[in-house]
CSV table of C-alpha atoms and ligand atoms in Angstrom, one decimal:
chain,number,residue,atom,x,y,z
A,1,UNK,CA,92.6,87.7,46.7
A,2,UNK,CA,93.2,91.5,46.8
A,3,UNK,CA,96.9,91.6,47.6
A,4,UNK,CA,99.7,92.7,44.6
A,5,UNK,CA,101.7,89.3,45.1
A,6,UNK,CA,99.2,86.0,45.4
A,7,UNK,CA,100.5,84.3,48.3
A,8,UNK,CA,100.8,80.2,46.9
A,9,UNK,CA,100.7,76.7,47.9
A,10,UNK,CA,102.4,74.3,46.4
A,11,UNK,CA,101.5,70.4,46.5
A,12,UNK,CA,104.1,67.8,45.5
A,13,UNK,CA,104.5,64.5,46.2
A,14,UNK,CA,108.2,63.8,44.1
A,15,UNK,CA,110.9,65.1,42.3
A,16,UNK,CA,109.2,68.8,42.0
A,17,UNK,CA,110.6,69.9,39.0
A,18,UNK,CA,106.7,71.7,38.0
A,19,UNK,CA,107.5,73.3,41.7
A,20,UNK,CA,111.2,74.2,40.8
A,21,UNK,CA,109.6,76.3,37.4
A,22,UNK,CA,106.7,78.0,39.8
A,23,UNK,CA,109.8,79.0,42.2
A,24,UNK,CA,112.5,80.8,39.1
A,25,UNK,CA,109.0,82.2,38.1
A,26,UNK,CA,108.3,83.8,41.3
A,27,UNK,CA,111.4,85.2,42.2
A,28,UNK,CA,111.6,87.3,38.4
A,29,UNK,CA,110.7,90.8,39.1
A,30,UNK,CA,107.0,91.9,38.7
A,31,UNK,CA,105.8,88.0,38.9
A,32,UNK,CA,102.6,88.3,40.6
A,33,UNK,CA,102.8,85.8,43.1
A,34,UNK,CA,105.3,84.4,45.7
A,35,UNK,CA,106.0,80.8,46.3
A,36,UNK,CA,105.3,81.0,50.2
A,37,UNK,CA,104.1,77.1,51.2
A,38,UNK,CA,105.0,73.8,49.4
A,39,UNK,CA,103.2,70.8,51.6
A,40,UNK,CA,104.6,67.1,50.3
A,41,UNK,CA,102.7,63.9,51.2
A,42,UNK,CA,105.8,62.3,51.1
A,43,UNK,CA,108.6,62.8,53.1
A,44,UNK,CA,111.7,61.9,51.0
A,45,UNK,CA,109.7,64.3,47.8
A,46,UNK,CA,113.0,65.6,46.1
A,47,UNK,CA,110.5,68.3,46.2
A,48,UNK,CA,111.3,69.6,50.0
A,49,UNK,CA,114.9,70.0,49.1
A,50,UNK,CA,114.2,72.5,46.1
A,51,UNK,CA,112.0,74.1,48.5
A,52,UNK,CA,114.8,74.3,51.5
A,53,UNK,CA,117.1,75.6,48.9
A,54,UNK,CA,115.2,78.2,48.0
A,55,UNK,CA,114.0,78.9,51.4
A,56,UNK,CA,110.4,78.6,50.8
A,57,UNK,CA,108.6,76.9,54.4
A,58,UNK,CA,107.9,73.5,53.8
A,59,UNK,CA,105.5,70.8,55.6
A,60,UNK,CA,105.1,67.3,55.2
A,61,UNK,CA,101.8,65.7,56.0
A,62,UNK,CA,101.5,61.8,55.6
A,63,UNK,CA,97.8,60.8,55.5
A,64,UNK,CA,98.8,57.6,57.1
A,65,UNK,CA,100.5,59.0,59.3
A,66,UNK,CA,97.8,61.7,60.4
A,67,UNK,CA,95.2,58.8,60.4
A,68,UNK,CA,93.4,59.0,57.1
A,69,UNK,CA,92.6,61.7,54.4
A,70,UNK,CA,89.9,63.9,56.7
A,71,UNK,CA,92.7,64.2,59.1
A,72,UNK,CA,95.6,64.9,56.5
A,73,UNK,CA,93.0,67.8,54.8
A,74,UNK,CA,92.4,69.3,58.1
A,75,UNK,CA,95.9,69.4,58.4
A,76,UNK,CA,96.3,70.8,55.3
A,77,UNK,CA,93.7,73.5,55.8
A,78,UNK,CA,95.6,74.5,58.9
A,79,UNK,CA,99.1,74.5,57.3
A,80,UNK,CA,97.5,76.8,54.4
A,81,UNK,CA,95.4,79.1,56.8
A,82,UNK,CA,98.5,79.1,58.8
A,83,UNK,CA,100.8,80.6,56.0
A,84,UNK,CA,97.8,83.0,54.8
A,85,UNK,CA,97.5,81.6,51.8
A,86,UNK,CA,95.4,82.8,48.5
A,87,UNK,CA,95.8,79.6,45.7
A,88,UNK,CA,96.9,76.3,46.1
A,89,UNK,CA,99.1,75.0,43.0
A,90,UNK,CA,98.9,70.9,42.8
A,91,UNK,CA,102.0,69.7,40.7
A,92,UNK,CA,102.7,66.2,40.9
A,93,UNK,CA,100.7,65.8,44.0
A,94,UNK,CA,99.5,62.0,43.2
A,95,UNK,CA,96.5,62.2,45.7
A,96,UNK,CA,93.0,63.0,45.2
A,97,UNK,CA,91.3,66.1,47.9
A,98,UNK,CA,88.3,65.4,48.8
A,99,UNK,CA,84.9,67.0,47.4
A,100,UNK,CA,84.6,69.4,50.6
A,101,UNK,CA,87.8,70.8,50.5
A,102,UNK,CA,87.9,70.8,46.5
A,103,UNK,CA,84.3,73.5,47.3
A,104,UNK,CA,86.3,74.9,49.5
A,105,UNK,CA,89.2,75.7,47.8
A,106,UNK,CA,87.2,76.2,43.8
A,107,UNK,CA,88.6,78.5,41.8
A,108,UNK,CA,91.5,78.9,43.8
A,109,UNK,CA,92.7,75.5,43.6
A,110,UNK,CA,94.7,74.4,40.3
A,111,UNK,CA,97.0,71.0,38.8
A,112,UNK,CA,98.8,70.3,36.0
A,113,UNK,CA,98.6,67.0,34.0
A,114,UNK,CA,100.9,65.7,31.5
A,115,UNK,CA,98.1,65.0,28.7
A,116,UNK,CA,95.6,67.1,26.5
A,117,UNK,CA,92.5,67.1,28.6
A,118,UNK,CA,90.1,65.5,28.5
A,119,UNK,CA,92.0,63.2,26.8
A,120,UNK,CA,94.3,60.4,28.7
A,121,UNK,CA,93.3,61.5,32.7
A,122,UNK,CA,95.4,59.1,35.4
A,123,UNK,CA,98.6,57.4,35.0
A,124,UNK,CA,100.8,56.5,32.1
A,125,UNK,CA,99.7,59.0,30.1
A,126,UNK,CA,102.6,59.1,27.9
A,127,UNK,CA,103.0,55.7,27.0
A,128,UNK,CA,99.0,55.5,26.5
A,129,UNK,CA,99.4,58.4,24.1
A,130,UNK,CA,102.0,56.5,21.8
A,131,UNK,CA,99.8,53.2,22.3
A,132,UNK,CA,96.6,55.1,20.8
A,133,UNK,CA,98.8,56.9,18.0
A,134,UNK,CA,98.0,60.5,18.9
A,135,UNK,CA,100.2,63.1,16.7
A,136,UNK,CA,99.8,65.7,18.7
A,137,UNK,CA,100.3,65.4,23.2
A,138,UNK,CA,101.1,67.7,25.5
A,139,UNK,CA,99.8,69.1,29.2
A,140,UNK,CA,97.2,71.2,30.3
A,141,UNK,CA,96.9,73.3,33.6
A,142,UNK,CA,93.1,73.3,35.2
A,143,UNK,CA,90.9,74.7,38.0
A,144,UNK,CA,90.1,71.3,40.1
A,145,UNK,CA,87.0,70.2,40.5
A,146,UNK,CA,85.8,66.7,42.4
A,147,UNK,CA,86.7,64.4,39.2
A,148,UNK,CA,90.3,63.1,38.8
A,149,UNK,CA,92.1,65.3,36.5
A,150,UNK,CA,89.1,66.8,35.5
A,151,UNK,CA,87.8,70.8,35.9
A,152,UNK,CA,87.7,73.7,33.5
A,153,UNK,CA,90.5,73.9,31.6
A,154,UNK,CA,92.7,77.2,31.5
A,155,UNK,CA,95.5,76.5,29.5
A,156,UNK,CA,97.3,73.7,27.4
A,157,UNK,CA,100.4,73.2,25.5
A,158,UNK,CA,101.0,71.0,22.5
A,159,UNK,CA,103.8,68.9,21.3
A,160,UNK,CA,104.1,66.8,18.8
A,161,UNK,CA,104.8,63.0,19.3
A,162,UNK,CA,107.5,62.0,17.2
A,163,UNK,CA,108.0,58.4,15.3
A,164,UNK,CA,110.6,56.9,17.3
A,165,UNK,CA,109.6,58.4,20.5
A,166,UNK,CA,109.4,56.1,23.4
A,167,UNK,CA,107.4,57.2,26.9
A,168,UNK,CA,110.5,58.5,28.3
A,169,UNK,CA,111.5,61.1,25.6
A,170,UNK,CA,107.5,62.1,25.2
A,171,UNK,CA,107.5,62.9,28.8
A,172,UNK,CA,110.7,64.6,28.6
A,173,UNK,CA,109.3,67.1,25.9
A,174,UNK,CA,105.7,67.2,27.6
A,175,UNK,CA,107.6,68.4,30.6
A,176,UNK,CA,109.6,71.0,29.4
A,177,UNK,CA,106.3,72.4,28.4
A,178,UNK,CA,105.0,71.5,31.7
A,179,UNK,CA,107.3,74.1,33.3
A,180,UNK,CA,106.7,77.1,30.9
A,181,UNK,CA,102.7,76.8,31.0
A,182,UNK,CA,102.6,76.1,34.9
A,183,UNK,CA,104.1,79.4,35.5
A,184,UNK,CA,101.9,81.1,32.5
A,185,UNK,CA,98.8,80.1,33.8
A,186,UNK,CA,99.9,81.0,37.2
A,187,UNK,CA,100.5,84.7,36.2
A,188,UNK,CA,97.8,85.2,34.6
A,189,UNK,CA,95.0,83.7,37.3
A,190,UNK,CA,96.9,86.2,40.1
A,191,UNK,CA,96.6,88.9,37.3
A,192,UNK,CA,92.8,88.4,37.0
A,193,UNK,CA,93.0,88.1,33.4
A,194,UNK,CA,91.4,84.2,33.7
A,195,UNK,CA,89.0,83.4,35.8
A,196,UNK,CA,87.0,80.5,37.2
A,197,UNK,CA,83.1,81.7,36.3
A,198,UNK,CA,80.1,80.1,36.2
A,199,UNK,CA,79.9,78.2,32.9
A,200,UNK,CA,84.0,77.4,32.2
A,201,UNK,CA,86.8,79.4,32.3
A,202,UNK,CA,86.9,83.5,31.1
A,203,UNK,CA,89.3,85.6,29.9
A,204,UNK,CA,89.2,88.9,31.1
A,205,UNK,CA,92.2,90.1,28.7
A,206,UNK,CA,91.9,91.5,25.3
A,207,UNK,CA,95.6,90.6,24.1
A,208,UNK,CA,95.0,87.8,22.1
A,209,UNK,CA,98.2,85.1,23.1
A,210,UNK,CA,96.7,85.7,26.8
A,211,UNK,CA,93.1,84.9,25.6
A,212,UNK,CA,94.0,82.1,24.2
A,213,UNK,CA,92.8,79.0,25.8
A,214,UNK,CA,94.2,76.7,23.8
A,215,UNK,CA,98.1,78.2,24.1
A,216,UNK,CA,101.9,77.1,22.6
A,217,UNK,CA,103.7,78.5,26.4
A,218,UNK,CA,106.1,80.1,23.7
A,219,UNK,CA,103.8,82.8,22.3
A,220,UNK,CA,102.0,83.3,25.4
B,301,GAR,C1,104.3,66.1,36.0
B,301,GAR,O1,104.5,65.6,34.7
B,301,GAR,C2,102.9,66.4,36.3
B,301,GAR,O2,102.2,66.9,35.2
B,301,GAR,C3,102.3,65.1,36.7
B,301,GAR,O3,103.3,64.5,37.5
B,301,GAR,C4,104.6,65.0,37.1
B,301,GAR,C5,105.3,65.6,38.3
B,301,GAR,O4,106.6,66.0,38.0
B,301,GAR,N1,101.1,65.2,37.3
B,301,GAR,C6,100.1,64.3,37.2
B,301,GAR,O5,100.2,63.3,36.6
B,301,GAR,C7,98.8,64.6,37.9
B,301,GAR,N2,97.7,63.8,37.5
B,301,GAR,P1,107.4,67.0,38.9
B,301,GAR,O6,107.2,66.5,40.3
B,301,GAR,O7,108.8,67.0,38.4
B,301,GAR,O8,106.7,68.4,38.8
């Protein structure tokens, strides 16, 4: 990854909004990386219309389709080879890679889940937040490794659940949080100033708000 602007991948499988914040990131001068790929599993992802809007290539691969997940991921590897690119971003991409491309792909390879890791992996996460009575939720962004919703963690964002809140309006605030820490992260992995090393995730930066593991997207 030695170019000045990280060419990315983006995974979706629905309404893209995570890939909509990664695109107005992208296109704000200096940001070190350029949307170039977004794949979707699914063809009618209201994803691939925020993509064609902002005329970033799309593809969509339907592991059914392609006969199974070896065939989608060699697909995949193609359609990412093809466009030359350097990380892949997962953001609402509801399927799990496989341990081979996962090796592949470490440290270049990273998701976003609506929950305080390791806390609440999976589905539902909101409403199994307010059913266990957590004060605090949020989202955290994460190299992948072969576990679902599961890798070294590189940066989360807190909100607070509040007493009347139902899943809806928890996800609503998780999100908007969702789409300043994506971007966040995202800078500062093309930057070199985190990094996937043996042992966890490192810091390379002294400024403290960008050492931060545990970060409110606001101060970053
Ligand atoms: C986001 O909340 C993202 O964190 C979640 O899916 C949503 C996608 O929304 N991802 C996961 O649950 C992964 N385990 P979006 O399509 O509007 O970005």
């Amino acid at each position: 990854m030695s170019r000045l602007r990280k060419r990315v991948a983006v995974l979706i499988s629905g309404r893209g909004s995570n890939l909509q914040a990664l695109i107005d990131a992208a296109v704000g001068e200096g940001f070190p990386a350029e949307i170039a790929l977004v794949v979707s599993d699914r063809p009618d992802a209201q994803g691939l219309q925020r993509a064609e809007r902002a005329g970033v290539a799309s593809r969509v691969l339907v592991p059914k389709e392609l006969g199974g997940r070896a065939a989608f991921e060699q697909a995949l590897e193609q359609a990412l080879r093809e466009a030359d690119i350097d990380l892949i971003c997962l953001a609402g991409f509801m399927r799990i890679l496989g341990a081979d491309f996962v090796g592949r792909w470490q440290g270049r390879l990273i998701n976003i889940h609506p929950s305080l890791l390791p806390a609440f992996p999976g589905l539902d996460t909101h409403q199994r937040a307010l059913e266990a009575g957590v004060k605090l939720h949020g989202c955290s962004v994460h190299f992948v490794d072969s576990g679902v919703d599961r890798g070294p963690i590189i940066g989360q964002a807190a909100v607070p659940v509040l007493p009347d809140d139902e899943p809806d309006s928890l996800a609503a605030r998780v999100l908007t949080a969702e789409h300043s820490l994506y971007p966040r992260c995202l800078e500062l992995i093309c930057l070199s100033k985190i990094q996937l090393l043996e042992g966890g995730v490192k810091s390379t930066s002294s400024a403290p708000a960008e050492s931060a593991i545990l970060a409110n997207p606001d101060r970053l």
